[in-house]
mmCIF file of C-alpha atoms in Angstrom:
data_model
loop_
_atom_site.group_PDB
_atom_site.id
_atom_site.type_symbol
_atom_site.label_atom_id
_atom_site.label_comp_id
_atom_site.label_asym_id
_atom_site.label_seq_id
_atom_site.Cartn_x
_atom_site.Cartn_y
_atom_site.Cartn_z
ATOM 1 C CA UNK A 124 -4.469 33.361 -19.950
ATOM 2 C CA UNK A 125 -3.236 30.746 -17.477
ATOM 3 C CA UNK A 126 -0.932 31.686 -14.630
ATOM 4 C CA UNK A 127 2.687 30.664 -15.014
ATOM 5 C CA UNK A 128 4.179 28.125 -12.653
ATOM 6 C CA UNK A 129 6.703 29.749 -10.320
ATOM 7 C CA UNK A 130 10.204 29.269 -11.731
ATOM 8 C CA UNK A 131 13.815 29.938 -10.881
ATOM 9 C CA UNK A 132 17.259 28.988 -12.186
ATOM 10 C CA UNK A 133 19.376 26.483 -10.260
ATOM 11 C CA UNK A 134 21.861 23.656 -10.628
ATOM 12 C CA UNK A 135 21.826 20.297 -8.876
ATOM 13 C CA UNK A 136 24.659 21.378 -6.593
ATOM 14 C CA UNK A 137 22.671 24.366 -5.298
ATOM 15 C CA UNK A 138 19.502 22.411 -4.356
ATOM 16 C CA UNK A 139 18.778 20.305 -1.279
ATOM 17 C CA UNK A 140 15.843 18.073 -0.470
ATOM 18 C CA UNK A 141 14.835 20.590 2.201
ATOM 19 C CA UNK A 142 13.915 23.000 -0.590
ATOM 20 C CA UNK A 143 10.897 20.773 -1.256
ATOM 21 C CA UNK A 144 10.017 19.624 2.261
ATOM 22 C CA UNK A 145 6.584 20.934 3.103
ATOM 23 C CA UNK A 146 6.272 22.815 -0.192
ATOM 24 C CA UNK A 147 2.680 22.568 -1.411
ATOM 25 C CA UNK A 148 3.036 24.490 -4.692
ATOM 26 C CA UNK A 149 4.645 23.394 -7.969
ATOM 27 C CA UNK A 150 7.989 24.813 -8.979
ATOM 28 C CA UNK A 151 9.909 24.918 -12.268
ATOM 29 C CA UNK A 152 13.699 24.690 -11.926
ATOM 30 C CA UNK A 153 15.315 25.999 -15.055
ATOM 31 C CA UNK A 154 18.561 24.294 -16.028
ATOM 32 C CA UNK A 155 18.591 21.788 -13.168
ATOM 33 C CA UNK A 156 20.031 18.964 -15.317
ATOM 34 C CA UNK A 157 21.420 20.930 -18.256
ATOM 35 C CA UNK A 158 24.889 19.522 -17.507
ATOM 36 C CA UNK A 159 23.781 15.922 -17.954
ATOM 37 C CA UNK A 160 25.639 14.433 -20.960
ATOM 38 C CA UNK A 161 22.423 13.062 -22.439
ATOM 39 C CA UNK A 162 20.838 16.539 -22.350
ATOM 40 C CA UNK A 163 23.801 17.987 -24.213
ATOM 41 C CA UNK A 164 23.415 15.291 -26.860
ATOM 42 C CA UNK A 165 19.698 16.093 -27.186
ATOM 43 C CA UNK A 166 20.560 19.746 -27.730
ATOM 44 C CA UNK A 167 22.943 18.638 -30.463
ATOM 45 C CA UNK A 168 20.345 16.549 -32.335
ATOM 46 C CA UNK A 169 17.606 13.961 -31.934
ATOM 47 C CA UNK A 170 19.893 11.453 -33.631
ATOM 48 C CA UNK A 171 22.703 11.978 -31.114
ATOM 49 C CA UNK A 172 20.268 11.551 -28.232
ATOM 50 C CA UNK A 173 18.664 8.412 -29.687
ATOM 51 C CA UNK A 174 22.049 6.864 -30.450
ATOM 52 C CA UNK A 175 23.148 7.285 -26.817
ATOM 53 C CA UNK A 176 19.912 5.810 -25.460
ATOM 54 C CA UNK A 177 20.390 2.791 -27.712
ATOM 55 C CA UNK A 178 23.969 2.419 -26.456
ATOM 56 C CA UNK A 179 22.722 2.378 -22.863
ATOM 57 C CA UNK A 180 19.758 0.095 -23.643
ATOM 58 C CA UNK A 181 20.280 -3.486 -22.449
ATOM 59 C CA UNK A 182 17.262 -4.802 -24.348
ATOM 60 C CA UNK A 183 14.874 -5.155 -21.389
ATOM 61 C CA UNK A 184 11.256 -4.841 -22.618
ATOM 62 C CA UNK A 185 9.438 -1.736 -21.372
ATOM 63 C CA UNK A 186 5.778 -0.706 -21.447
ATOM 64 C CA UNK A 187 5.020 1.049 -24.725
ATOM 65 C CA UNK A 188 1.723 2.472 -25.972
ATOM 66 C CA UNK A 189 0.921 2.803 -29.685
ATOM 67 C CA UNK A 190 -1.814 5.356 -30.379
ATOM 68 C CA UNK A 191 -3.378 5.209 -33.848
ATOM 69 C CA UNK A 192 -3.672 8.227 -36.137
ATOM 70 C CA UNK A 193 -6.803 10.263 -35.525
ATOM 71 C CA UNK A 194 -6.425 10.337 -31.729
ATOM 72 C CA UNK A 195 -4.203 13.465 -31.724
ATOM 73 C CA UNK A 196 -1.634 11.520 -29.698
ATOM 74 C CA UNK A 197 -3.918 11.573 -26.680
ATOM 75 C CA UNK A 198 -3.737 8.672 -24.212
ATOM 76 C CA UNK A 199 -7.267 7.822 -23.138
ATOM 77 C CA UNK A 200 -10.396 5.736 -23.527
ATOM 78 C CA UNK A 201 -12.153 4.472 -26.615
ATOM 79 C CA UNK A 202 -15.517 5.968 -27.568
ATOM 80 C CA UNK A 203 -17.708 3.913 -25.214
ATOM 81 C CA UNK A 204 -15.204 3.589 -22.317
ATOM 82 C CA UNK A 205 -15.080 -0.185 -22.770
ATOM 83 C CA UNK A 206 -11.328 -0.040 -23.346
ATOM 84 C CA UNK A 207 -8.469 2.250 -24.222
ATOM 85 C CA UNK A 208 -7.527 4.003 -27.460
ATOM 86 C CA UNK A 209 -4.080 2.434 -27.816
ATOM 87 C CA UNK A 210 -2.289 -0.887 -28.170
ATOM 88 C CA UNK A 211 -0.035 -1.951 -25.319
ATOM 89 C CA UNK A 212 3.291 -3.587 -26.164
ATOM 90 C CA UNK A 213 6.493 -4.600 -24.389
ATOM 91 C CA UNK A 214 9.518 -3.710 -26.507
ATOM 92 C CA UNK A 215 13.070 -2.524 -25.943
ATOM 93 C CA UNK A 216 13.941 1.163 -25.911
ATOM 94 C CA UNK A 217 15.855 0.709 -29.157
ATOM 95 C CA UNK A 218 12.819 -0.824 -30.840
ATOM 96 C CA UNK A 219 10.709 2.064 -29.602
ATOM 97 C CA UNK A 220 13.190 4.578 -31.019
ATOM 98 C CA UNK A 221 13.181 2.745 -34.347
ATOM 99 C CA UNK A 222 9.388 3.006 -34.520
ATOM 100 C CA UNK A 223 9.585 6.713 -33.670
ATOM 101 C CA UNK A 224 12.075 7.235 -36.499
ATOM 102 C CA UNK A 225 9.720 5.402 -38.868
ATOM 103 C CA UNK A 226 6.776 7.594 -37.825
ATOM 104 C CA UNK A 227 8.906 10.699 -38.368
ATOM 105 C CA UNK A 228 9.934 9.650 -41.886
ATOM 106 C CA UNK A 229 6.342 8.828 -42.799
ATOM 107 C CA UNK A 230 5.004 12.056 -41.260
ATOM 108 C CA UNK A 231 2.589 9.799 -39.392
ATOM 109 C CA UNK A 232 0.288 11.227 -36.733
ATOM 110 C CA UNK A 233 0.399 7.954 -34.788
ATOM 111 C CA UNK A 234 1.603 8.312 -31.226
ATOM 112 C CA UNK A 235 4.129 6.266 -29.285
ATOM 113 C CA UNK A 236 4.793 6.533 -25.562
ATOM 114 C CA UNK A 237 7.262 4.559 -23.477
ATOM 115 C CA UNK A 238 5.738 4.669 -20.009
ATOM 116 C CA UNK A 239 7.518 4.706 -16.656
ATOM 117 C CA UNK A 240 10.489 2.551 -17.694
ATOM 118 C CA UNK A 241 12.615 1.824 -14.622
ATOM 119 C CA UNK A 242 16.010 3.106 -15.748
ATOM 120 C CA UNK A 243 18.237 0.822 -13.608
ATOM 121 C CA UNK A 244 16.505 -2.140 -15.286
ATOM 122 C CA UNK A 245 16.686 -1.002 -18.922
ATOM 123 C CA UNK A 246 19.645 1.447 -18.926
ATOM 124 C CA UNK A 247 21.860 0.302 -16.022
ATOM 125 C CA UNK A 248 24.752 2.575 -17.033
ATOM 126 C CA UNK A 249 22.661 5.753 -16.962
ATOM 127 C CA UNK A 250 23.260 6.644 -13.315
ATOM 128 C CA UNK A 251 27.030 6.850 -13.723
ATOM 129 C CA UNK A 252 26.778 10.258 -15.399
ATOM 130 C CA UNK A 253 23.207 11.305 -14.645
ATOM 131 C CA UNK A 254 22.349 11.741 -11.003
ATOM 132 C CA UNK A 255 20.331 13.997 -8.721
ATOM 133 C CA UNK A 256 22.583 14.249 -5.680
ATOM 134 C CA UNK A 257 19.984 15.702 -3.307
ATOM 135 C CA UNK A 258 17.721 12.643 -3.646
ATOM 136 C CA UNK A 259 18.336 9.413 -1.731
ATOM 137 C CA UNK A 260 20.062 6.702 -3.747
ATOM 138 C CA UNK A 261 17.114 4.315 -3.364
ATOM 139 C CA UNK A 262 14.865 6.727 -5.295
ATOM 140 C CA UNK A 263 15.140 5.236 -8.753
ATOM 141 C CA UNK A 264 14.637 7.229 -11.969
ATOM 142 C CA UNK A 265 12.076 6.361 -14.623
ATOM 143 C CA UNK A 266 12.089 7.183 -18.328
ATOM 144 C CA UNK A 267 9.146 8.501 -20.359
ATOM 145 C CA UNK A 268 9.872 8.685 -24.099
ATOM 146 C CA UNK A 269 7.806 9.273 -27.219
ATOM 147 C CA UNK A 270 6.612 11.693 -29.847
ATOM 148 C CA UNK A 271 3.773 14.254 -29.730
ATOM 149 C CA UNK A 272 1.725 12.477 -27.063
ATOM 150 C CA UNK A 273 -0.705 14.009 -24.558
ATOM 151 C CA UNK A 274 -1.274 12.515 -21.110
ATOM 152 C CA UNK A 275 -4.529 13.911 -19.641
ATOM 153 C CA UNK A 276 -4.639 15.409 -16.163
ATOM 154 C CA UNK A 277 -3.987 12.820 -13.452
ATOM 155 C CA UNK A 278 -2.457 12.825 -9.973
ATOM 156 C CA UNK A 279 0.200 10.904 -8.064
ATOM 157 C CA UNK A 280 0.360 10.497 -4.315
ATOM 158 C CA UNK A 281 4.149 10.847 -4.391
ATOM 159 C CA UNK A 282 6.469 13.816 -4.449
ATOM 160 C CA UNK A 283 7.707 14.145 -8.019
ATOM 161 C CA UNK A 284 10.646 15.797 -9.750
ATOM 162 C CA UNK A 285 10.478 15.439 -13.536
ATOM 163 C CA UNK A 286 13.465 16.410 -15.715
ATOM 164 C CA UNK A 287 13.078 17.069 -19.434
ATOM 165 C CA UNK A 288 16.080 15.573 -21.246
ATOM 166 C CA UNK A 289 14.974 15.800 -24.886
ATOM 167 C CA UNK A 290 12.369 17.852 -26.722
ATOM 168 C CA UNK A 291 9.906 20.166 -24.967
ATOM 169 C CA UNK A 292 6.969 19.427 -22.687
ATOM 170 C CA UNK A 293 4.075 21.624 -21.678
ATOM 171 C CA UNK A 294 2.828 21.044 -18.124
ATOM 172 C CA UNK A 295 -0.615 22.269 -17.069
ATOM 173 C CA UNK A 296 -1.222 21.814 -13.346
ATOM 174 C CA UNK A 297 -4.378 22.050 -11.249
ATOM 175 C CA UNK A 298 -4.527 22.228 -7.438
ATOM 176 C CA UNK A 299 -6.138 19.240 -5.687
ATOM 177 C CA UNK A 300 -9.448 21.007 -5.008
ATOM 178 C CA UNK A 301 -10.089 21.255 -8.768
ATOM 179 C CA UNK A 302 -10.914 17.542 -8.908
ATOM 180 C CA UNK A 303 -14.577 18.588 -8.810
ATOM 181 C CA UNK A 304 -14.179 20.399 -12.149
ATOM 182 C CA UNK A 305 -12.000 17.914 -14.066
ATOM 183 C CA UNK A 306 -14.518 15.136 -14.805
ATOM 184 C CA UNK A 307 -12.339 12.250 -13.679
ATOM 185 C CA UNK A 308 -12.848 8.792 -15.172
ATOM 186 C CA UNK A 309 -13.167 5.485 -13.277
ATOM 187 C CA UNK A 310 -10.781 5.019 -10.341
ATOM 188 C CA UNK A 311 -10.162 1.356 -11.116
ATOM 189 C CA UNK A 312 -10.004 1.486 -14.909
ATOM 190 C CA UNK A 313 -7.577 4.076 -16.214
ATOM 191 C CA UNK A 314 -5.076 4.007 -19.073
ATOM 192 C CA UNK A 315 -2.170 5.303 -16.985
ATOM 193 C CA UNK A 316 -2.903 3.334 -13.817
ATOM 194 C CA UNK A 317 -3.943 6.582 -12.125
ATOM 195 C CA UNK A 318 -7.423 8.009 -12.658
ATOM 196 C CA UNK A 319 -7.420 10.581 -15.470
ATOM 197 C CA UNK A 320 -9.514 13.552 -16.464
ATOM 198 C CA UNK A 321 -11.779 12.885 -19.444
ATOM 199 C CA UNK A 322 -11.719 16.467 -20.722
ATOM 200 C CA UNK A 323 -9.611 17.978 -23.486
ATOM 201 C CA UNK A 324 -8.048 21.238 -22.377
ATOM 202 C CA UNK A 325 -8.102 22.511 -25.950
ATOM 203 C CA UNK A 326 -11.912 22.189 -26.012
ATOM 204 C CA UNK A 327 -13.044 24.342 -23.089
ATOM 205 C CA UNK A 328 -16.556 24.787 -24.516
ATOM 206 C CA UNK A 329 -17.389 21.081 -24.750
ATOM 207 C CA UNK A 330 -21.021 21.015 -23.517
ATOM 208 C CA UNK A 331 -20.426 17.712 -21.727
ATOM 209 C CA UNK A 332 -17.983 19.381 -19.319
ATOM 210 C CA UNK A 333 -19.410 22.788 -18.328
ATOM 211 C CA UNK A 334 -17.185 23.145 -15.235
ATOM 212 C CA UNK A 335 -13.926 22.801 -17.170
ATOM 213 C CA UNK A 336 -13.578 26.576 -17.588
ATOM 214 C CA UNK A 337 -13.578 26.918 -13.790
ATOM 215 C CA UNK A 338 -10.714 24.419 -13.566
ATOM 216 C CA UNK A 339 -8.790 26.284 -16.261
ATOM 217 C CA UNK A 340 -9.205 29.521 -14.311
ATOM 218 C CA UNK A 341 -7.137 27.917 -11.526
ATOM 219 C CA UNK A 342 -4.567 26.206 -13.768
ATOM 220 C CA UNK A 343 -0.851 26.941 -13.881
ATOM 221 C CA UNK A 344 1.279 26.250 -16.933
ATOM 222 C CA UNK A 345 4.897 26.080 -18.081
ATOM 223 C CA UNK A 346 6.855 24.807 -21.072
ATOM 224 C CA UNK A 347 10.074 23.009 -20.155
ATOM 225 C CA UNK A 348 13.129 22.862 -22.396
ATOM 226 C CA UNK A 349 15.866 20.194 -22.270
ATOM 227 C CA UNK A 350 17.644 20.495 -18.917
ATOM 228 C CA UNK A 351 14.652 22.022 -17.114
ATOM 229 C CA UNK A 352 12.835 20.254 -14.276
ATOM 230 C CA UNK A 353 9.532 20.610 -12.462
ATOM 231 C CA UNK A 354 8.585 19.751 -8.900
ATOM 232 C CA UNK A 355 4.982 18.507 -8.615
ATOM 233 C CA UNK A 356 3.566 18.147 -5.094
ATOM 234 C CA UNK A 357 1.446 15.111 -4.205
ATOM 235 C CA UNK A 358 -2.167 15.163 -5.439
ATOM 236 C CA UNK A 359 -1.687 18.034 -7.885
ATOM 237 C CA UNK A 360 -3.363 17.171 -11.182
ATOM 238 C CA UNK A 361 -0.944 17.425 -14.111
ATOM 239 C CA UNK A 362 -1.668 17.389 -17.833
ATOM 240 C CA UNK A 363 1.458 16.801 -19.929
ATOM 241 C CA UNK A 364 1.789 17.508 -23.644
ATOM 242 C CA UNK A 365 4.963 16.490 -25.483
ATOM 243 C CA UNK A 366 5.613 19.042 -28.203
ATOM 244 C CA UNK A 367 8.283 17.557 -30.500
ATOM 245 C CA UNK A 368 8.735 14.486 -32.697
ATOM 246 C CA UNK A 369 11.120 13.103 -30.027
ATOM 247 C CA UNK A 370 10.673 13.855 -26.345
ATOM 248 C CA UNK A 371 12.108 12.255 -23.235
ATOM 249 C CA UNK A 372 11.667 12.860 -19.544
ATOM 250 C CA UNK A 373 13.290 11.328 -16.464
ATOM 251 C CA UNK A 374 11.343 11.509 -13.227
ATOM 252 C CA UNK A 375 11.855 10.631 -9.568
ATOM 253 C CA UNK A 376 9.005 9.716 -7.209
ATOM 254 C CA UNK A 377 9.443 9.530 -3.464
ATOM 255 C CA UNK A 378 7.680 9.674 -0.130
ATOM 256 C CA UNK A 379 9.196 11.184 3.005
ATOM 257 C CA UNK A 380 10.581 9.318 5.989
ATOM 258 C CA UNK A 381 8.668 10.339 9.129
ATOM 259 C CA UNK A 382 10.137 9.593 12.542
ATOM 260 C CA UNK A 383 12.203 6.812 11.019
ATOM 261 C CA UNK A 384 9.180 5.227 9.310
ATOM 262 C CA UNK A 385 9.192 5.329 5.492
ATOM 263 C CA UNK A 386 5.817 6.528 4.249
ATOM 264 C CA UNK A 387 5.319 3.504 2.032
ATOM 265 C CA UNK A 388 1.617 2.899 2.639
ATOM 266 C CA UNK A 389 -0.734 4.106 -0.068
ATOM 267 C CA UNK A 390 -3.401 6.588 0.977
ATOM 268 C CA UNK A 391 -5.287 5.498 -2.133
ATOM 269 C CA UNK A 392 -6.233 2.385 -0.194
ATOM 270 C CA UNK A 393 -7.922 4.655 2.349
ATOM 271 C CA UNK A 394 -10.032 6.161 -0.438
ATOM 272 C CA UNK A 395 -11.013 2.747 -1.785
ATOM 273 C CA UNK A 396 -11.862 1.486 1.700
ATOM 274 C CA UNK A 397 -14.054 4.575 2.130
ATOM 275 C CA UNK A 398 -15.943 3.668 -1.027
ATOM 276 C CA UNK A 399 -16.500 0.189 0.381
ATOM 277 C CA UNK A 400 -17.473 1.133 3.918
ATOM 278 C CA UNK A 401 -18.914 4.687 3.891
ATOM 279 C CA UNK A 402 -20.361 5.618 0.550
ATOM 280 C CA UNK A 403 -23.580 3.662 1.099
ATOM 281 C CA UNK A 404 -24.241 5.083 4.596
ATOM 282 C CA UNK A 405 -27.057 7.508 5.274
ATOM 283 C CA UNK A 406 -26.288 11.239 4.953
ATOM 284 C CA UNK A 407 -26.327 11.580 8.752
ATOM 285 C CA UNK A 408 -23.836 8.729 9.206
ATOM 286 C CA UNK A 409 -21.516 10.097 6.513
ATOM 287 C CA UNK A 410 -21.605 13.479 8.195
ATOM 288 C CA UNK A 411 -20.736 11.844 11.515
ATOM 289 C CA UNK A 412 -17.767 10.047 9.991
ATOM 290 C CA UNK A 413 -16.665 13.277 8.328
ATOM 291 C CA UNK A 414 -16.436 14.890 11.777
ATOM 292 C CA UNK A 415 -14.410 11.949 13.106
ATOM 293 C CA UNK A 416 -12.024 12.051 10.158
ATOM 294 C CA UNK A 417 -11.616 15.798 10.518
ATOM 295 C CA UNK A 418 -10.885 15.408 14.220
ATOM 296 C CA UNK A 419 -8.331 12.602 13.977
ATOM 297 C CA UNK A 420 -6.752 13.277 10.572
ATOM 298 C CA UNK A 421 -7.413 16.635 8.994
ATOM 299 C CA UNK A 422 -7.847 19.329 11.656
ATOM 300 C CA UNK A 423 -4.747 21.189 12.773
ATOM 301 C CA UNK A 424 -5.596 20.760 16.460
ATOM 302 C CA UNK A 425 -3.959 17.949 18.470
ATOM 303 C CA UNK A 426 -6.631 15.287 19.147
ATOM 304 C CA UNK A 427 -4.513 13.448 21.743
ATOM 305 C CA UNK A 428 -3.068 16.293 23.795
ATOM 306 C CA UNK A 429 -5.254 15.299 26.763
ATOM 307 C CA UNK A 430 -4.019 11.669 26.777
ATOM 308 C CA UNK A 431 -0.714 10.789 28.507
ATOM 309 C CA UNK A 432 1.945 10.022 25.894
ATOM 310 C CA UNK A 433 2.382 6.410 27.069
ATOM 311 C CA UNK A 434 -1.369 5.734 26.880
ATOM 312 C CA UNK A 435 -2.125 6.923 23.356
ATOM 313 C CA UNK A 436 -2.017 3.515 21.672
ATOM 314 C CA UNK A 437 -2.479 3.738 17.912
ATOM 315 C CA UNK A 438 -2.815 7.514 18.272
ATOM 316 C CA UNK A 439 0.751 7.777 19.543
ATOM 317 C CA UNK A 440 3.914 8.847 17.760
ATOM 318 C CA UNK A 441 4.471 6.673 14.720
ATOM 319 C CA UNK A 442 7.258 4.117 15.054
ATOM 320 C CA UNK A 443 8.049 1.086 12.874
ATOM 321 C CA UNK A 444 6.375 -1.106 15.508
ATOM 322 C CA UNK A 445 3.243 1.038 15.646
ATOM 323 C CA UNK A 446 3.097 1.183 11.850
ATOM 324 C CA UNK A 447 3.066 -2.613 11.737
ATOM 325 C CA UNK A 448 0.396 -2.733 14.464
ATOM 326 C CA UNK A 449 -1.815 -0.341 12.499
ATOM 327 C CA UNK A 450 -1.307 -2.393 9.353
ATOM 328 C CA UNK A 451 -2.476 -5.541 11.114
ATOM 329 C CA UNK A 452 -5.530 -3.747 12.532
ATOM 330 C CA UNK A 453 -6.457 -2.515 9.040
ATOM 331 C CA UNK A 454 -6.120 -6.035 7.635
ATOM 332 C CA UNK A 455 -8.441 -7.363 10.342
ATOM 333 C CA UNK A 456 -11.042 -4.705 9.519
ATOM 334 C CA UNK A 457 -10.973 -5.745 5.866
#
């Protein structure tokens, strides 16, 4: 039995961004967006929800995955990892909804998933009645829409609030240290853009993945209804299963602003640079670099306390000017 994700009831007006600052555990917020008009339409019927989305749709093509029958709606690789198990298309939201209606009438097991559609681009009128007041206006919402589709465990390096607006979704989350038990696929060749786990959570005894049961022992799970939201901290692995014939989710990704400097640089680049520059080193060299990285980046102690503040150079307090200087130094090293 998996642990339940911590949950509480709240409305948008009772939440502030400070409620998530520094929080390193996931959190379900029941009813956060239940007052959104589009959520109320979804609770009325799938047809009412789909009609409103089509009214808001301006026809902009969005990324859409078509998963053939026999794949259980799972987004992933083909059998030999030479490609993916879906067709990628660019269609309007209305066209996607029409295909979903067709699948429903035919009782087809084919899957369809609209992926990360930037809402201001495809539904520019959405924000007028559907906002999250505690998030900065430049944090733009994205729409994820489809039928009974499963997205395997993957991580984002952003803070994430995801709001279920139609149907139900089951979230299974794993803390970052469980990466060692999730059998992650290639970093640079993944169906969702982010590296994904290659396991199926419903097959814990698959002999190819003997450490999966250990990951499941540390998993947390929750089912979200229309109007519910979930906060997912950076680097938490999340497996998402859509449970109904029509499901939709709106999410917001952001990074904090530190000392006036937006945290816009991707730490994923640091990982890739490490693969390029450190992975081939001898065990002794890698251990030496591990100590340096711990000292300057990961230990809680202050590595520059003994240096006068005006002499700390790139180790000093981050400013926009220093951020640009560091960026140029990194580019030179590459």
